[in-house]
Short mmCIF file of C-alpha atoms and ligand atoms in Angstrom, two decimals:
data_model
loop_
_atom_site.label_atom_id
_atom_site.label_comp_id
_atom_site.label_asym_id
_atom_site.label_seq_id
_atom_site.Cartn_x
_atom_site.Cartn_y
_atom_site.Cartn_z
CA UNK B 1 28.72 77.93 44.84
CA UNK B 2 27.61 76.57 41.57
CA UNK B 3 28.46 73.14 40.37
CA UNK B 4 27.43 72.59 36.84
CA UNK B 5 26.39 69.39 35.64
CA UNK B 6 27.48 68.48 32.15
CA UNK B 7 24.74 66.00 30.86
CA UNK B 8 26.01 62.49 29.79
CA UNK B 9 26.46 61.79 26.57
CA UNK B 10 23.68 59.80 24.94
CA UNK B 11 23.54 57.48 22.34
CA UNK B 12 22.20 58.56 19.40
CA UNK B 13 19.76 56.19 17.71
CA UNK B 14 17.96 56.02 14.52
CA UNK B 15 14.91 53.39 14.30
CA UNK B 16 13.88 52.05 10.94
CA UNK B 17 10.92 50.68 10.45
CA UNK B 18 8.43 49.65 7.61
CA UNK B 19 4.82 49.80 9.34
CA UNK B 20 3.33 49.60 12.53
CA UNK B 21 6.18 50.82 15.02
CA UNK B 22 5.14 49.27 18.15
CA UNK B 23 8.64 48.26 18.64
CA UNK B 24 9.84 51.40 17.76
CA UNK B 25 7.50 53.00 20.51
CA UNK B 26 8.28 50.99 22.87
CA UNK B 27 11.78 52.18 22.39
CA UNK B 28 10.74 55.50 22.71
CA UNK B 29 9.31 55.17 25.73
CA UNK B 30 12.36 54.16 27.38
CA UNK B 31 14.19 56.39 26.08
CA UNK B 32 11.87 59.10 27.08
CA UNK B 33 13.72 58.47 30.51
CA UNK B 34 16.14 61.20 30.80
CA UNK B 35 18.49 58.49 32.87
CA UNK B 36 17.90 56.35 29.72
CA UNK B 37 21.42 55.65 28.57
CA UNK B 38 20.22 56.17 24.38
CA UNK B 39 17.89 59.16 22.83
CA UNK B 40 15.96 58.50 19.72
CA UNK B 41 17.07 60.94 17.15
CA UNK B 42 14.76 60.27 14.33
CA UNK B 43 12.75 57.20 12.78
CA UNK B 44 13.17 56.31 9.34
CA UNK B 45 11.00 54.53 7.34
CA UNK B 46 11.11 52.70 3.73
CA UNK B 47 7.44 52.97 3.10
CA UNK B 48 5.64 56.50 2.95
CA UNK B 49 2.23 54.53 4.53
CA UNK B 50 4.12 53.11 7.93
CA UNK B 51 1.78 53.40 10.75
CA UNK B 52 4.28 54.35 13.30
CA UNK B 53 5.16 57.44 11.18
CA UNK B 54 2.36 58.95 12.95
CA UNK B 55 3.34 57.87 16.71
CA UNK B 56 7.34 59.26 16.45
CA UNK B 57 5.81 62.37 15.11
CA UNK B 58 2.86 63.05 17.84
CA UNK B 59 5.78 61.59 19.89
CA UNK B 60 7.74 64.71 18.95
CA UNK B 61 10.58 62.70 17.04
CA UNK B 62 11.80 63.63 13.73
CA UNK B 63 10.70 61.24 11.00
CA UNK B 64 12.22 60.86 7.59
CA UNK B 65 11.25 58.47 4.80
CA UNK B 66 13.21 56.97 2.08
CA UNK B 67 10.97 55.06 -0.39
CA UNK B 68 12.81 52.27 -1.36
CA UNK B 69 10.42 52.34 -4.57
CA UNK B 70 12.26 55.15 -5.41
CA UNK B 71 15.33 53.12 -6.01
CA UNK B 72 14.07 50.24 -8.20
CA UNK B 73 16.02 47.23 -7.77
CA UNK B 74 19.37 49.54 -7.00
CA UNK B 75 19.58 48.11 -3.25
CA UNK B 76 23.02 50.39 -2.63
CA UNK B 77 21.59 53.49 -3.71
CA UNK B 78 18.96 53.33 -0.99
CA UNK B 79 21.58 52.12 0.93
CA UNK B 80 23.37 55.37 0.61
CA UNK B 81 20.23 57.61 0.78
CA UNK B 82 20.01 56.20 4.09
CA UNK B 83 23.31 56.28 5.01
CA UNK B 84 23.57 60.15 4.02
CA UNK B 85 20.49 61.02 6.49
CA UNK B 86 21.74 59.01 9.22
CA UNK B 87 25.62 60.95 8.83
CA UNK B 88 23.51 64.09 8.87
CA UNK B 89 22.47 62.99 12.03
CA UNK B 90 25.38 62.06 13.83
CA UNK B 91 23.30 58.31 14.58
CA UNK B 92 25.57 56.30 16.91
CA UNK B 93 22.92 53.02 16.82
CA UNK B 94 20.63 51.68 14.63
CA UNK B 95 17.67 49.60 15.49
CA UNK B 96 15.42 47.82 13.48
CA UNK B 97 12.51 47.44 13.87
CA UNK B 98 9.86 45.69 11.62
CA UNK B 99 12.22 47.28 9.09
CA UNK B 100 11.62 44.46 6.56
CA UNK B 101 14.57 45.30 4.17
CA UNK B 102 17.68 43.02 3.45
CA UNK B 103 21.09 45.12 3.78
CA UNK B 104 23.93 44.48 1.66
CA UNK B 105 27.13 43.46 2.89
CA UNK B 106 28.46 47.37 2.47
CA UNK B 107 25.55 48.47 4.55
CA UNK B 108 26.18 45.93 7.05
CA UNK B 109 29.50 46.28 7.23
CA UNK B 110 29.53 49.90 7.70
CA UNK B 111 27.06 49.65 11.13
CA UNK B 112 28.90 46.07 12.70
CA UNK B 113 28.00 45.99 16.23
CA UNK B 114 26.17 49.08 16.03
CA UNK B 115 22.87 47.94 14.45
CA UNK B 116 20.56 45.33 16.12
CA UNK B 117 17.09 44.09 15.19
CA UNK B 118 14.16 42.28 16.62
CA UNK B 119 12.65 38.86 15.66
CA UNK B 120 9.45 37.39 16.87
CA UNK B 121 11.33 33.74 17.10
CA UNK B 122 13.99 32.12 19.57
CA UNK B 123 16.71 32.17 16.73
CA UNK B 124 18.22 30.11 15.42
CA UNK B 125 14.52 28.60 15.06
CA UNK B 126 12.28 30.41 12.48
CA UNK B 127 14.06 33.03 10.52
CA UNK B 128 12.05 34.52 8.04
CA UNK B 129 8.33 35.53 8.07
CA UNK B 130 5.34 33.73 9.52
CA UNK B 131 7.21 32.99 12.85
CA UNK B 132 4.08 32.51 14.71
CA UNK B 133 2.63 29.95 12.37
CA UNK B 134 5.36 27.86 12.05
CA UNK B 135 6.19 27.74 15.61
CA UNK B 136 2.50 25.94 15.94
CA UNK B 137 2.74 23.99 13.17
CA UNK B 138 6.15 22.44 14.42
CA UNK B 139 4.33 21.96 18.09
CA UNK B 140 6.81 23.78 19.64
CA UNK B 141 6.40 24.39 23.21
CA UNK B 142 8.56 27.49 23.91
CA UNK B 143 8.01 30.28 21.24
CA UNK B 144 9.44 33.89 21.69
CA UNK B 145 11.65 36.86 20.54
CA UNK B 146 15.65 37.62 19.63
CA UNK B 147 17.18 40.94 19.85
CA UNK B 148 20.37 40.39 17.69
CA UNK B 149 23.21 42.06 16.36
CA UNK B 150 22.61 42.58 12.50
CA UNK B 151 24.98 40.40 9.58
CA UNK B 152 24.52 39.88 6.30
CA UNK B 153 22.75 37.12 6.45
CA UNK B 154 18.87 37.76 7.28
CA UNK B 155 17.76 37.08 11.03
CA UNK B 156 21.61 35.91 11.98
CA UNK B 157 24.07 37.24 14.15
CA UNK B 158 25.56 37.15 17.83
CA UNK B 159 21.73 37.00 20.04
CA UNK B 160 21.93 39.93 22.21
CA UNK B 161 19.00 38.30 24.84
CA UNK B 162 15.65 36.56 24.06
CA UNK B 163 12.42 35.91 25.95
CA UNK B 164 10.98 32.40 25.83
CA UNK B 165 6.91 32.08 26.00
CA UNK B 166 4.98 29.09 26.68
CA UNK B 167 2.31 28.05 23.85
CA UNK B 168 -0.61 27.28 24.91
CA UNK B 169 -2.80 24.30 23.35
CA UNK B 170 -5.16 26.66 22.58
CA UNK B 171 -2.82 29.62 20.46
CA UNK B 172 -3.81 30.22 17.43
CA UNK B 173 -0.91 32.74 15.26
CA UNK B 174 -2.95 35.83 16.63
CA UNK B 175 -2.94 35.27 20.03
CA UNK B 176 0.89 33.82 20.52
CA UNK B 177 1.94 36.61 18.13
CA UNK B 178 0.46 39.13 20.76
CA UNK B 179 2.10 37.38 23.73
CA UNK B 180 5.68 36.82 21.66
CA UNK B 181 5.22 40.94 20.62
CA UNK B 182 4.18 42.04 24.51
CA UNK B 183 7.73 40.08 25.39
CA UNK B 184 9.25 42.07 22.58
CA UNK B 185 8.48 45.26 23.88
CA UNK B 186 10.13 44.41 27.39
CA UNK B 187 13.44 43.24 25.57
CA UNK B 188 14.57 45.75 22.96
CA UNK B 189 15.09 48.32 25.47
CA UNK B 190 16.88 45.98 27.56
CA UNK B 191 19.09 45.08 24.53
CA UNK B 192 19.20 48.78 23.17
CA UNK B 193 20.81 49.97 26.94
CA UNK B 194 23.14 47.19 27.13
CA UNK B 195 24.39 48.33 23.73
CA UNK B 196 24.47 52.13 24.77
CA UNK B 197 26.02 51.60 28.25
CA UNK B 198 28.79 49.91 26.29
CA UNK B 199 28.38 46.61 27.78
CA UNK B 200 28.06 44.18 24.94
CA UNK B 201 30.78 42.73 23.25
CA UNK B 202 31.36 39.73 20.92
CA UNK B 203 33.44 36.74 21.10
CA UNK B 204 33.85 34.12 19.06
CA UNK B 205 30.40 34.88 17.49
CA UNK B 206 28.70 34.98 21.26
CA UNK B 207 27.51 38.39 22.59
CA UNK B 208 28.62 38.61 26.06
CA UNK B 209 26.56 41.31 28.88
CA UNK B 210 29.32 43.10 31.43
CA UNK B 211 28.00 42.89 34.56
CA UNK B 212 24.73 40.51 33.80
CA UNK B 213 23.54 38.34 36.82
CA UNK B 214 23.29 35.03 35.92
CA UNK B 215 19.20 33.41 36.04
CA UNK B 216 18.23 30.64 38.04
CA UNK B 217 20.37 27.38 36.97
CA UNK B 218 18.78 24.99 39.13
CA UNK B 219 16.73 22.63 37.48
CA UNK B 220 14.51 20.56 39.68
CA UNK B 221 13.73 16.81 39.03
CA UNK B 222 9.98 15.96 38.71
CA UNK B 223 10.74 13.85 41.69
CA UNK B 224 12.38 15.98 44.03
C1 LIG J 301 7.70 42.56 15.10
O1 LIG J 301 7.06 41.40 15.56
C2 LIG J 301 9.14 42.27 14.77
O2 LIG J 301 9.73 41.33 15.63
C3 LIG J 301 9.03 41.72 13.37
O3 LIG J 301 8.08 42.54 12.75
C4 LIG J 301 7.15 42.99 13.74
C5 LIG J 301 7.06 44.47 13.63
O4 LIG J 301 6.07 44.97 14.49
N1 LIG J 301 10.29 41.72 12.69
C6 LIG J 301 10.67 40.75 11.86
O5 LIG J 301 9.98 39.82 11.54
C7 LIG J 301 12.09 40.91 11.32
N2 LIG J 301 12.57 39.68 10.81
P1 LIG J 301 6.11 46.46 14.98
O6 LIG J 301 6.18 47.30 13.70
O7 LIG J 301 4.81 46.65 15.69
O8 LIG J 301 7.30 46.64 15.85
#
């Protein structure tokens, strides 16, 4: 007797990015699991140049770019370039990642609680660029990364998870950057197979995890 095994649906994902792509290859190394609950089904990028261009492609991925150049200040109609190659691809999930493009509300609205992003900051704290310098210049002590569904507004929306990092007294930008972006590439796939396994949903602007075990509560007094 036969039995035939009909393979499980995966996710269909689309990564945008705008330059180096470690992110993105870190998400294609998970998903290069077969059990992985998401395939990558192309990487776009806005810029022609992007570094991890090359990776998806020796990675065997298809690539497409869409110069946003090409588009002047007309932020919809690159919007809807985009849009048209990720319908021709049946995408199911977008990640972003170092895509470093604001979406309009039409965009936005279009993908809600299908597109998520990466941020090297514990959000609410540090939207915006130069994460990593800030973060020493306001002598924070815990520094880190935000995988978060995508809104309108930039570097908002319901946080998916985070990972906190120490900073040392001794971090400069370049070295806490490398530590915040080594946590980063643990936590998108994490986020990214939540969101495929259907687990994640929203309430009351807080993203809740089906089925997430709960970390260590405990706090212990200096004295005890
Ligand atoms: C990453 O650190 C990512 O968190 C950040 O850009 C870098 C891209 O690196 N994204 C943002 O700042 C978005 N607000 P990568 O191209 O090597 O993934």
């Amino acid at each position: 007797m036969s039995v035939v095994i009909k393979p499980m649906h995966r996710k269909r994902v689309a990564i945008l990015i705008s330059g180096r792509g470690s992110n993105m290859a870190a998400l294609i190394a998970a998903a290069a699991d077969p059990a992985f609950p998401a395939e990558i089904a192309c990487v776009v990028s806005n810029r022609p140049d992007a570094a991890g261009l090359a990776h998806a492609q020796a990675a065997g991925i298809e690539t497409c770019v869409i110069d946003h150049k090409a588009f002047g200040r007309d932020r919809e109609a690159f919007e809807r370039a985009l849009a048209a190659e990720l319908a021709a691809r049946d995408i199911d999930i977008v990640c972003l990642a170092g895509f470093m493009r604001l979406f309009t509300p039409w965009f936005v609205s279009h993908w809600e609680g299908r597109m998520i992003n990466i941020h090297p900051a514990l959000l609410p704290a540090f939207k915006g660029l130069d994460t990593h310098e800030r973060a020493l210049a306001a002598g924070v002590k815990l520094h880190g990364a935000t995988v978060h569904f995508v809104v309108p507004e930039m570097d908002s929306g319901p946080i998916i998870v985070q990972a906190a990092i120490p900073v040392h007294d001794e971090d400069t930008p370049a070295t806490l950057a490398a530590r915040v972006l080594a946590a980063e590439h643990c936590i998108y796939p994490q986020a990214l197979r939540w969101l495929a396994e259907g687990r994640l949903a929203v309430v009351d602007g807080r993203c809740k995890i089906a089925g997430a075990k709960r970390s260590a509560e405990k706090l212990t007094s200096p004295s005890s």
